[in-house]
Each structure stands twice: as C-alpha cells, then as structure tokens.
C-alpha cells in the first residue's frame, strides 16, 4: 500500500510566514506541518509516499525532508502548479492500479487516525472508502482500491481552493478526531497553542520535560523559573535567558534566543528569531523581525534588530565540523607529554592557581545582537605566558564543539558587547 499526499498549497493566506517557507514546512510546535502526516502514515505501516507539491515546496521539501529515510519511508515528489484539482494531477502520477492508495492532504493538521481508518475499511466493500475527519472535506482520508472508477473525480473534495462535497455513503467514522486546516494567521497561532496545551487529541509536543508544563527540544537552554504560569515548548538549540518570562501558552521554535527580562505571553516564536532585552510579546506570532498580532490583525515589520531580529539560516551559522573535532582529539593525544611541562610552567609563574577559567564566544551557536553571555562558553588555560603551553586546554573546547581548530581568536562577552558597528560584527 502507498499513500498519495497533497501538499501543494500556495499559502497566500499565511503571508508573511510563507514568503520564505512553503506551507507544508511551516513549523507547528517543533515540527514541520508535513512531518505530522508522514509520521502518521509510517505509524500506520505505509512507507511508500508520493507527495504532490508546488514548485517551491517541492524544492524546499526535498532539501528539508529528503527522501524519507529518517522515518524509514520512501518519498517521491510530484510537481504541481499549486492548488491544482486532484483530478487534474491524478493522470500524471502513474500509480500502479494493482495497489491500494491512501489519499489525504499533508498541509493540514489532523489527529492521527489513518490506522483506525484502515482497520475499519477492511469491513467495507467496494473500490473506495472515505473517512471524514472534522467538518471540512479537505481533512478527509480516502482509500482507493484497485479498479476504482474515476479516482481523480472522487478525491476532488481534497481540492484546496474549491473542494467538492465529500461522498455521503460508503464512509467510516473515527471518534475524538480534530482537524485544523490552518486557513489564516490566527488559525496558525491557535493550532500551535492547542498542540502544546494538549487540546489536539492524539498529538503532543516532542521534547523532554524540564518542569511541569515546560518542554524543551535538543540542546535547548531554559530555566524552569522562566515559566511563570501555563505551558510552554522551547525548540532545539534555543536559549531562554533565566530572567525572561513565559506566560500562558507559549511555543518557541528552534534556534531562538529570548534575551534578558523579555516577556512572551500566549505567543508563537518561529525559528531563528531573536527577542530582545525587555521586549514584551503578547498574543502574537513572531517571525524574525515580523510581529503579527492575531487579535488585531496588525502585521508590523520591526527595523530595530535589538528588539526583534533574524538569526539567519542554518547555512549562515558558524559550526564546528566533525573533522575539526577529530583533529582536536588527535592533537590532544599528541600533546599529552606537554601537559606536565605546562603545569610546571604555571607553577613557576608564581601566580597562584595553575589554571584560570575564561568565558568566550565560540562557534557552537550564532550570537544575536545584544546578547553575549547566553551563548558564551567557558574554557580554561594554563596560567603561563608561553602561548603553546597556555592554550593546550583549548583543545578540549574544540572537541566539545565550542571552537574551531583554526580561525580568529575568540572574543570574550565583554569584547563582543563593545562591538556596535556593522563591520565590527562581521
């Protein structure tokens, strides 16, 4: 069995979020929207997926989601002009008629009911079975068996712009199922908050539990004291200053920095966004320097980077490569005979402690404007003036991934904070 997933929305209703991201790749509580559908299908035992995508989402989807190997699936992309009728796309798919096909939309969010639907469909006769999820026909699931007549016309109820009414007979019913087609910015905001608050049956946030109501992704840094009341999700690699406050229902994406004394209340912060010191965000969606108020509909573009800013893309960030870390480990082993000499030199210097700790800005994560300490790293050096011996402990920082093996000397947080001009930042 294979699945046919329509994910070709153009997303004009979700601008400015879709200016750089296709709708299927919009993040919802730490995952791309389409990933929820992929995980649902794989969980139901369907691993052969055909994704119908617009030209933009096909390119970005292939680069972000790949061929599906990380889920144990095989994903093939088929190009669409965007929001085409399924009946127009079907003849181009070249699907084998001898195999059953599950058809659904992947740019909406629904409760994972595919397995339950397939179990119920076994008792249904005929060449097609449908399952209604929610009231909107675009959230339905279809099972097309071999020999189904006019399959393209049958699934036109999944058409995004002008969906046809779903069939009235031959269907299944699943209980406790929710559906959100995310038709506008307030709906996107509400869906994120519903998911983190546990109001979406069958779906939950990914990540570890830091405290009651506080969840965090991989390598996220957040203090339980920051959550004053409510529930919150903090995405991977994000840094929340200990003096920042999270109130109500909050979703923070990956690679986000929330600076000192900032307040985030009932809001969604999209990935790679910087929220500045003392900034208060309430009932809004924030995407880099765009502030979208869902209660008033106002969309503001903030020009001051110390208030809201863009931390750049993954490709822009300095990262320590695996080869740097391997070379650092090799050099550490080779340098071991020098460590007793370095200790002796530090002792003869008469400065007290043999080793001294220092804080620096390394290569592990990007440094947002106005924040240094949150992304600082701590290392030690021998208390001697001999450069080669003094810097030997720096190899440990290379192995940890905090520093590159070769490059400019790392700055201290104070040195970084003193830089204000654009050329100094570069």
Tab-separated table of C-alpha atoms in Angstrom:
chain	number	residue	atom	x	y	z
A	1	UNK	CA	0.000	0.000	0.000
A	2	UNK	CA	1.158	3.513	-0.730
A	3	UNK	CA	-0.041	6.997	0.167
A	4	UNK	CA	-0.732	9.998	-2.024
A	5	UNK	CA	-0.237	13.217	-0.062
A	6	UNK	CA	-1.386	16.571	-1.451
A	7	UNK	CA	0.839	19.372	-0.115
A	8	UNK	CA	0.655	21.989	-2.850
A	9	UNK	CA	-0.873	24.982	-1.098
A	10	UNK	CA	0.459	28.325	-2.260
A	11	UNK	CA	-0.105	29.930	1.136
A	12	UNK	CA	-1.160	33.471	0.231
A	13	UNK	CA	-3.468	33.400	3.247
A	14	UNK	CA	-0.489	32.863	5.557
A	15	UNK	CA	1.827	35.626	4.373
A	16	UNK	CA	4.327	36.853	5.538
A	17	UNK	CA	5.096	33.409	7.027
A	18	UNK	CA	5.066	31.856	3.555
A	19	UNK	CA	7.349	34.424	1.951
A	20	UNK	CA	10.332	32.164	2.691
A	21	UNK	CA	8.682	28.900	3.740
A	22	UNK	CA	6.235	26.703	1.865
A	23	UNK	CA	3.055	25.871	3.799
A	24	UNK	CA	3.954	22.167	4.354
A	25	UNK	CA	7.201	23.271	6.020
A	26	UNK	CA	5.697	25.770	8.453
A	27	UNK	CA	6.720	24.759	11.990
A	28	UNK	CA	3.990	23.665	14.382
A	29	UNK	CA	5.266	23.051	17.922
A	30	UNK	CA	8.713	21.958	16.829
A	31	UNK	CA	7.899	20.002	13.644
A	32	UNK	CA	7.175	20.893	10.047
A	33	UNK	CA	3.465	20.603	9.260
A	34	UNK	CA	4.008	17.856	6.681
A	35	UNK	CA	6.057	15.798	9.155
A	36	UNK	CA	2.943	15.114	11.248
A	37	UNK	CA	1.319	13.455	8.215
A	38	UNK	CA	4.489	11.498	7.357
A	39	UNK	CA	4.750	10.165	10.913
A	40	UNK	CA	1.046	9.299	10.919
A	41	UNK	CA	1.353	7.274	7.707
A	42	UNK	CA	4.539	5.497	8.791
A	43	UNK	CA	2.869	4.679	12.108
A	44	UNK	CA	0.044	3.074	10.132
A	45	UNK	CA	2.530	0.913	8.221
A	46	UNK	CA	2.574	2.946	4.985
A	47	UNK	CA	6.125	3.747	3.908
A	48	UNK	CA	5.789	4.415	0.176
A	49	UNK	CA	4.724	8.058	-0.134
A	50	UNK	CA	4.023	10.230	-3.167
A	51	UNK	CA	3.899	13.930	-2.251
A	52	UNK	CA	2.223	16.371	-4.627
A	53	UNK	CA	3.937	19.709	-4.086
A	54	UNK	CA	4.093	23.106	-5.734
A	55	UNK	CA	7.409	24.016	-7.362
A	56	UNK	CA	8.518	25.923	-4.290
A	57	UNK	CA	7.545	23.347	-1.703
A	58	UNK	CA	8.912	20.534	-3.880
A	59	UNK	CA	12.361	22.098	-3.884
A	60	UNK	CA	12.344	23.094	-0.224
A	61	UNK	CA	10.668	19.865	0.840
A	62	UNK	CA	13.287	17.761	-0.884
A	63	UNK	CA	16.053	19.719	0.836
A	64	UNK	CA	14.460	19.704	4.318
A	65	UNK	CA	12.653	16.356	4.415
A	66	UNK	CA	14.805	14.475	1.928
A	67	UNK	CA	13.759	11.093	0.609
A	68	UNK	CA	12.159	9.986	3.882
A	69	UNK	CA	14.929	7.687	5.102
A	70	UNK	CA	14.943	9.158	8.597
A	71	UNK	CA	11.389	7.807	9.039
A	72	UNK	CA	12.127	4.546	7.264
A	73	UNK	CA	9.976	5.703	4.351
A	74	UNK	CA	10.463	6.405	0.654
A	75	UNK	CA	9.195	9.801	-0.521
A	76	UNK	CA	8.746	10.724	-4.180
A	77	UNK	CA	7.791	14.269	-5.133
A	78	UNK	CA	5.428	15.153	-7.983
A	79	UNK	CA	5.287	18.728	-9.241
A	80	UNK	CA	2.063	20.743	-9.232
A	81	UNK	CA	1.303	24.283	-10.352
A	82	UNK	CA	-0.077	24.833	-6.870
A	83	UNK	CA	-3.593	24.119	-5.585
A	84	UNK	CA	-4.461	22.142	-8.703
A	85	UNK	CA	-7.588	19.961	-8.641
A	86	UNK	CA	-6.630	16.382	-7.699
A	87	UNK	CA	-8.480	15.183	-10.793
A	88	UNK	CA	-6.001	17.163	-12.917
A	89	UNK	CA	-2.985	15.802	-11.050
A	90	UNK	CA	-4.051	12.158	-10.966
A	91	UNK	CA	-3.273	11.306	-14.638
A	92	UNK	CA	0.351	12.464	-14.156
A	93	UNK	CA	1.034	10.248	-11.142
A	94	UNK	CA	1.498	6.895	-12.942
A	95	UNK	CA	0.303	4.981	-9.917
A	96	UNK	CA	0.049	1.220	-10.362
A	97	UNK	CA	-3.601	0.195	-10.489
A	98	UNK	CA	-2.832	-3.113	-8.741
A	99	UNK	CA	-2.061	-1.403	-5.430
A	100	UNK	CA	-4.360	0.301	-2.918
A	101	UNK	CA	-3.702	4.008	-2.291
A	102	UNK	CA	-4.490	6.144	0.756
A	103	UNK	CA	-5.119	9.764	-0.297
A	104	UNK	CA	-5.069	12.753	2.055
A	105	UNK	CA	-3.803	16.304	2.440
A	106	UNK	CA	-0.466	16.868	4.187
A	107	UNK	CA	-0.648	20.639	4.603
A	108	UNK	CA	-3.365	20.467	7.259
A	109	UNK	CA	-3.175	19.133	10.816
A	110	UNK	CA	-5.399	16.256	11.897
A	111	UNK	CA	-5.486	13.700	14.654
A	112	UNK	CA	-3.564	10.556	13.624
A	113	UNK	CA	-6.427	8.312	12.566
A	114	UNK	CA	-5.051	6.520	9.499
A	115	UNK	CA	-4.509	3.183	11.240
A	116	UNK	CA	-8.015	3.259	12.756
A	117	UNK	CA	-9.446	4.171	9.353
A	118	UNK	CA	-7.696	1.271	7.623
A	119	UNK	CA	-8.888	-1.168	10.277
A	120	UNK	CA	-12.488	-0.047	9.737
A	121	UNK	CA	-12.102	-0.066	5.947
A	122	UNK	CA	-11.387	-3.807	5.987
A	123	UNK	CA	-15.069	-4.430	6.706
A	124	UNK	CA	-16.189	-2.142	3.878
A	125	UNK	CA	-16.788	-3.431	0.386
A	126	UNK	CA	-16.374	-1.520	-2.826
A	127	UNK	CA	-13.445	0.077	-4.629
A	128	UNK	CA	-13.292	3.201	-2.473
A	129	UNK	CA	-13.779	4.100	1.178
A	130	UNK	CA	-13.544	7.530	2.766
A	131	UNK	CA	-13.156	8.738	6.321
A	132	UNK	CA	-14.399	12.124	7.472
A	133	UNK	CA	-12.139	13.930	9.951
A	134	UNK	CA	-13.751	17.119	11.191
A	135	UNK	CA	-16.270	19.122	9.195
A	136	UNK	CA	-14.007	20.375	6.423
A	137	UNK	CA	-13.905	17.961	3.435
A	138	UNK	CA	-10.209	18.787	2.896
A	139	UNK	CA	-9.348	16.845	6.053
A	140	UNK	CA	-10.827	13.545	4.830
A	141	UNK	CA	-8.918	10.352	4.094
A	142	UNK	CA	-9.630	8.158	1.071
A	143	UNK	CA	-8.762	4.535	0.386
A	144	UNK	CA	-8.753	3.774	-3.347
A	145	UNK	CA	-8.662	0.082	-4.141
A	146	UNK	CA	-7.627	-1.451	-7.487
A	147	UNK	CA	-10.267	-0.949	-10.142
A	148	UNK	CA	-11.704	2.233	-8.639
A	149	UNK	CA	-13.548	4.125	-11.436
A	150	UNK	CA	-12.782	7.856	-11.827
A	151	UNK	CA	-10.484	8.090	-8.768
A	152	UNK	CA	-9.452	11.641	-9.655
A	153	UNK	CA	-13.028	12.926	-9.563
A	154	UNK	CA	-13.660	11.089	-6.299
A	155	UNK	CA	-10.836	12.814	-4.434
A	156	UNK	CA	-11.641	16.323	-5.692
A	157	UNK	CA	-13.115	17.009	-2.257
A	158	UNK	CA	-9.468	17.425	-1.217
A	159	UNK	CA	-9.039	20.326	-3.643
A	160	UNK	CA	-7.758	23.299	-1.680
A	161	UNK	CA	-9.429	26.294	-3.308
A	162	UNK	CA	-12.831	24.844	-4.299
A	163	UNK	CA	-13.338	21.490	-2.565
A	164	UNK	CA	-16.247	19.358	-3.725
A	165	UNK	CA	-18.613	17.915	-1.114
A	166	UNK	CA	-17.339	14.609	0.218
A	167	UNK	CA	-19.291	11.406	-0.545
A	168	UNK	CA	-22.385	10.735	1.503
A	169	UNK	CA	-22.181	6.926	1.509
A	170	UNK	CA	-19.535	4.239	1.933
A	171	UNK	CA	-17.568	6.018	4.613
A	172	UNK	CA	-16.107	5.406	8.063
A	173	UNK	CA	-16.293	7.390	11.266
A	174	UNK	CA	-13.476	7.945	13.757
A	175	UNK	CA	-14.115	9.324	17.216
A	176	UNK	CA	-12.162	12.014	19.085
A	177	UNK	CA	-10.590	13.401	15.930
A	178	UNK	CA	-9.616	17.029	15.475
A	179	UNK	CA	-8.808	18.894	12.285
A	180	UNK	CA	-7.337	22.319	11.599
A	181	UNK	CA	-6.820	23.422	8.019
A	182	UNK	CA	-4.816	26.472	9.212
A	183	UNK	CA	-6.559	28.824	6.805
A	184	UNK	CA	-5.186	32.071	8.239
A	185	UNK	CA	-2.661	33.504	10.676
A	186	UNK	CA	-4.934	33.339	13.769
A	187	UNK	CA	-5.573	29.671	12.967
A	188	UNK	CA	-1.827	29.019	12.758
A	189	UNK	CA	-1.393	30.713	16.134
A	190	UNK	CA	-4.262	28.764	17.688
A	191	UNK	CA	-3.079	25.411	16.314
A	192	UNK	CA	0.359	25.809	17.888
A	193	UNK	CA	-1.101	26.720	21.255
A	194	UNK	CA	-3.715	23.954	21.120
A	195	UNK	CA	-0.994	21.406	20.457
A	196	UNK	CA	1.282	22.495	23.314
A	197	UNK	CA	-1.704	22.722	25.678
A	198	UNK	CA	-2.850	19.178	24.878
A	199	UNK	CA	-6.091	20.170	23.175
A	200	UNK	CA	-5.346	18.252	19.976
A	201	UNK	CA	-6.273	14.576	20.502
A	202	UNK	CA	-3.554	12.135	19.569
A	203	UNK	CA	-0.784	14.693	19.131
A	204	UNK	CA	1.751	16.029	21.586
A	205	UNK	CA	4.925	18.057	21.588
A	206	UNK	CA	8.290	16.399	21.092
A	207	UNK	CA	10.994	17.009	23.648
A	208	UNK	CA	11.983	16.370	27.217
A	209	UNK	CA	10.018	17.575	30.227
A	210	UNK	CA	12.037	20.225	32.069
A	211	UNK	CA	9.358	21.005	34.637
A	212	UNK	CA	5.601	20.746	34.990
A	213	UNK	CA	4.214	22.249	31.783
A	214	UNK	CA	7.644	23.071	30.318
A	215	UNK	CA	9.062	21.019	27.429
A	216	UNK	CA	12.351	21.535	25.612
A	217	UNK	CA	13.957	20.193	22.447
A	218	UNK	CA	17.523	19.013	21.900
A	219	UNK	CA	20.219	21.225	23.404
A	220	UNK	CA	17.683	23.867	24.424
A	221	UNK	CA	18.579	26.008	27.438
A	222	UNK	CA	15.684	27.190	29.592
A	223	UNK	CA	15.253	27.600	33.328
A	224	UNK	CA	12.087	26.207	34.955
A	225	UNK	CA	11.809	29.577	36.728
A	226	UNK	CA	11.120	31.262	33.383
A	227	UNK	CA	7.705	29.586	33.137
A	228	UNK	CA	5.634	31.691	35.499
A	229	UNK	CA	2.323	30.040	34.665
A	230	UNK	CA	0.835	27.989	31.855
A	231	UNK	CA	2.602	25.633	29.426
A	232	UNK	CA	5.489	26.196	27.040
A	233	UNK	CA	7.565	24.394	24.436
A	234	UNK	CA	11.130	25.561	23.686
A	235	UNK	CA	12.639	24.231	20.463
A	236	UNK	CA	16.024	22.702	19.792
A	237	UNK	CA	19.135	24.862	20.271
A	238	UNK	CA	17.071	27.738	21.660
A	239	UNK	CA	18.337	29.883	24.535
A	240	UNK	CA	15.945	31.465	27.016
A	241	UNK	CA	17.594	33.893	29.417
A	242	UNK	CA	16.962	32.917	33.060
A	243	UNK	CA	15.381	36.339	33.666
A	244	UNK	CA	12.969	36.013	30.725
A	245	UNK	CA	9.322	35.179	31.481
A	246	UNK	CA	6.999	32.753	29.676
A	247	UNK	CA	3.311	33.244	30.483
A	248	UNK	CA	0.159	31.464	29.365
A	249	UNK	CA	0.634	29.171	26.350
A	250	UNK	CA	3.914	29.661	24.511
A	251	UNK	CA	5.552	27.900	21.565
A	252	UNK	CA	9.164	28.787	20.781
A	253	UNK	CA	10.766	27.319	17.661
A	254	UNK	CA	14.274	26.064	17.022
A	255	UNK	CA	17.364	28.300	17.256
A	256	UNK	CA	15.553	31.130	19.039
A	257	UNK	CA	17.140	33.494	21.567
A	258	UNK	CA	14.947	35.278	24.141
A	259	UNK	CA	17.034	37.880	25.920
A	260	UNK	CA	17.115	39.137	29.493
A	261	UNK	CA	13.844	40.314	31.075
A	262	UNK	CA	11.853	39.698	27.874
A	263	UNK	CA	8.239	38.545	28.304
A	264	UNK	CA	6.460	36.136	25.952
A	265	UNK	CA	2.752	35.656	26.610
A	266	UNK	CA	0.345	33.425	24.613
A	267	UNK	CA	2.560	33.680	21.554
A	268	UNK	CA	4.356	31.665	18.890
A	269	UNK	CA	8.002	32.486	18.128
A	270	UNK	CA	9.174	30.996	14.837
A	271	UNK	CA	12.670	29.517	14.352
A	272	UNK	CA	15.830	31.639	14.136
A	273	UNK	CA	14.235	34.661	15.799
A	274	UNK	CA	15.837	36.976	18.350
A	275	UNK	CA	13.579	38.579	21.006
A	276	UNK	CA	15.455	41.456	22.592
A	277	UNK	CA	16.079	42.572	26.120
A	278	UNK	CA	12.972	43.877	27.958
A	279	UNK	CA	10.757	43.251	24.896
A	280	UNK	CA	7.195	42.117	25.643
A	281	UNK	CA	5.369	39.930	23.106
A	282	UNK	CA	1.717	39.095	23.710
A	283	UNK	CA	-0.922	37.237	21.695
A	284	UNK	CA	1.225	37.278	18.592
A	285	UNK	CA	3.224	35.312	16.051
A	286	UNK	CA	6.827	36.476	15.661
A	287	UNK	CA	8.858	35.519	12.588
A	288	UNK	CA	12.332	37.118	12.656
A	289	UNK	CA	11.536	40.846	12.579
A	290	UNK	CA	7.811	40.459	11.770
A	291	UNK	CA	5.378	40.921	14.661
A	292	UNK	CA	1.899	39.607	13.798
A	293	UNK	CA	-0.858	40.471	16.264
A	294	UNK	CA	-3.544	37.822	15.893
A	295	UNK	CA	-6.123	39.772	17.893
A	296	UNK	CA	-5.990	42.940	15.781
A	297	UNK	CA	-4.603	41.517	12.523
A	298	UNK	CA	-1.760	44.043	12.520
A	299	UNK	CA	1.489	42.949	10.823
A	300	UNK	CA	4.464	45.049	11.889
A	301	UNK	CA	7.981	44.882	10.499
A	302	UNK	CA	10.435	45.897	13.204
A	303	UNK	CA	13.520	47.618	11.851
A	304	UNK	CA	15.464	47.727	15.138
A	305	UNK	CA	17.445	44.480	15.425
A	306	UNK	CA	17.867	44.876	19.187
A	307	UNK	CA	14.079	44.450	19.569
A	308	UNK	CA	13.323	41.641	17.116
A	309	UNK	CA	15.832	40.177	14.709
A	310	UNK	CA	16.663	37.380	12.332
A	311	UNK	CA	19.391	34.977	13.434
A	312	UNK	CA	19.945	33.779	9.876
A	313	UNK	CA	19.655	30.387	8.271
A	314	UNK	CA	21.439	27.233	9.270
A	315	UNK	CA	23.907	27.680	6.438
A	316	UNK	CA	24.852	31.131	7.760
A	317	UNK	CA	25.859	29.924	11.197
A	318	UNK	CA	29.410	29.128	12.167
A	319	UNK	CA	29.607	25.479	13.064
A	320	UNK	CA	32.403	23.260	14.221
A	321	UNK	CA	32.830	20.423	11.756
A	322	UNK	CA	33.335	16.793	12.673
A	323	UNK	CA	36.841	16.991	11.193
A	324	UNK	CA	37.719	19.882	13.499
A	325	UNK	CA	36.699	17.821	16.487
A	326	UNK	CA	38.540	14.708	15.300
A	327	UNK	CA	41.693	16.731	14.616
A	328	UNK	CA	41.360	18.349	18.045
A	329	UNK	CA	41.169	14.923	19.666
A	330	UNK	CA	44.224	13.725	17.780
A	331	UNK	CA	46.216	16.820	18.776
A	332	UNK	CA	45.135	16.380	22.391
A	333	UNK	CA	46.550	12.864	22.441
A	334	UNK	CA	49.797	14.015	20.814
A	335	UNK	CA	50.117	16.949	23.226
A	336	UNK	CA	49.749	14.926	26.421
A	337	UNK	CA	53.558	14.923	27.077
A	338	UNK	CA	53.438	18.744	27.135
A	339	UNK	CA	50.794	18.966	29.865
A	340	UNK	CA	53.189	18.265	32.795
A	341	UNK	CA	55.546	20.872	31.344
A	342	UNK	CA	52.662	23.359	31.133
A	343	UNK	CA	51.705	22.632	34.743
A	344	UNK	CA	55.294	23.182	35.838
A	345	UNK	CA	55.495	26.461	33.906
A	346	UNK	CA	52.263	27.634	35.540
A	347	UNK	CA	53.596	26.732	38.983
A	348	UNK	CA	56.869	28.595	38.367
A	349	UNK	CA	54.995	31.712	37.257
A	350	UNK	CA	54.028	32.340	40.877
A	351	UNK	CA	50.521	33.497	40.004
A	352	UNK	CA	48.656	31.166	42.326
A	353	UNK	CA	46.184	28.900	40.518
A	354	UNK	CA	47.663	26.650	37.863
A	355	UNK	CA	44.622	27.063	35.587
A	356	UNK	CA	42.371	30.058	35.002
A	357	UNK	CA	38.821	29.926	33.605
A	358	UNK	CA	37.690	32.395	30.978
A	359	UNK	CA	34.457	32.935	29.064
A	360	UNK	CA	34.423	33.368	25.314
A	361	UNK	CA	32.053	33.474	22.350
A	362	UNK	CA	32.669	30.327	20.346
A	363	UNK	CA	31.368	28.636	17.220
A	364	UNK	CA	28.643	26.471	18.752
A	365	UNK	CA	25.707	28.800	18.024
A	366	UNK	CA	25.049	32.226	16.490
A	367	UNK	CA	25.443	35.354	18.568
A	368	UNK	CA	22.321	37.555	18.444
A	369	UNK	CA	22.520	41.309	18.612
A	370	UNK	CA	22.540	42.490	22.200
A	371	UNK	CA	23.237	39.158	23.849
A	372	UNK	CA	26.633	37.697	24.621
A	373	UNK	CA	26.523	35.743	27.858
A	374	UNK	CA	23.627	33.466	26.818
A	375	UNK	CA	25.743	31.959	24.052
A	376	UNK	CA	29.106	32.094	25.823
A	377	UNK	CA	31.294	29.105	26.545
A	378	UNK	CA	33.722	28.577	29.396
A	379	UNK	CA	37.227	27.174	28.959
A	380	UNK	CA	40.445	27.051	30.947
A	381	UNK	CA	44.051	27.919	30.154
A	382	UNK	CA	47.327	27.301	31.933
A	383	UNK	CA	48.445	30.278	33.985
A	384	UNK	CA	51.631	30.894	31.976
A	385	UNK	CA	52.765	33.340	29.291
A	386	UNK	CA	54.124	30.615	26.981
A	387	UNK	CA	51.488	30.600	24.170
A	388	UNK	CA	51.748	26.945	23.103
A	389	UNK	CA	51.563	25.664	26.681
A	390	UNK	CA	48.971	28.230	27.779
A	391	UNK	CA	46.433	27.269	25.105
A	392	UNK	CA	46.618	23.478	25.387
A	393	UNK	CA	43.260	23.231	27.277
A	394	UNK	CA	41.652	24.960	24.291
A	395	UNK	CA	41.748	21.589	22.542
A	396	UNK	CA	39.037	20.431	24.957
A	397	UNK	CA	36.796	23.256	23.688
A	398	UNK	CA	37.467	22.100	20.114
A	399	UNK	CA	36.472	18.533	20.997
A	400	UNK	CA	33.261	19.812	22.669
A	401	UNK	CA	32.389	21.729	19.504
A	402	UNK	CA	32.713	25.186	21.078
A	403	UNK	CA	35.673	26.299	18.942
A	404	UNK	CA	37.082	25.680	15.515
A	405	UNK	CA	40.618	24.384	15.399
A	406	UNK	CA	41.819	27.227	13.157
A	407	UNK	CA	40.450	30.765	12.986
A	408	UNK	CA	40.423	34.139	14.650
A	409	UNK	CA	40.923	34.420	18.401
A	410	UNK	CA	37.583	34.056	20.234
A	411	UNK	CA	36.132	37.160	21.870
A	412	UNK	CA	35.086	37.492	25.466
A	413	UNK	CA	31.440	38.507	26.050
A	414	UNK	CA	32.630	41.964	27.118
A	415	UNK	CA	34.617	42.409	23.899
A	416	UNK	CA	31.652	41.250	21.846
A	417	UNK	CA	29.235	43.583	23.665
A	418	UNK	CA	31.563	46.518	22.929
A	419	UNK	CA	31.212	45.974	19.185
A	420	UNK	CA	28.446	48.122	17.724
A	421	UNK	CA	29.345	48.877	14.112
A	422	UNK	CA	28.321	46.562	11.276
A	423	UNK	CA	31.924	45.971	10.186
A	424	UNK	CA	32.837	45.039	13.762
A	425	UNK	CA	30.017	42.491	13.864
A	426	UNK	CA	31.309	40.878	10.676
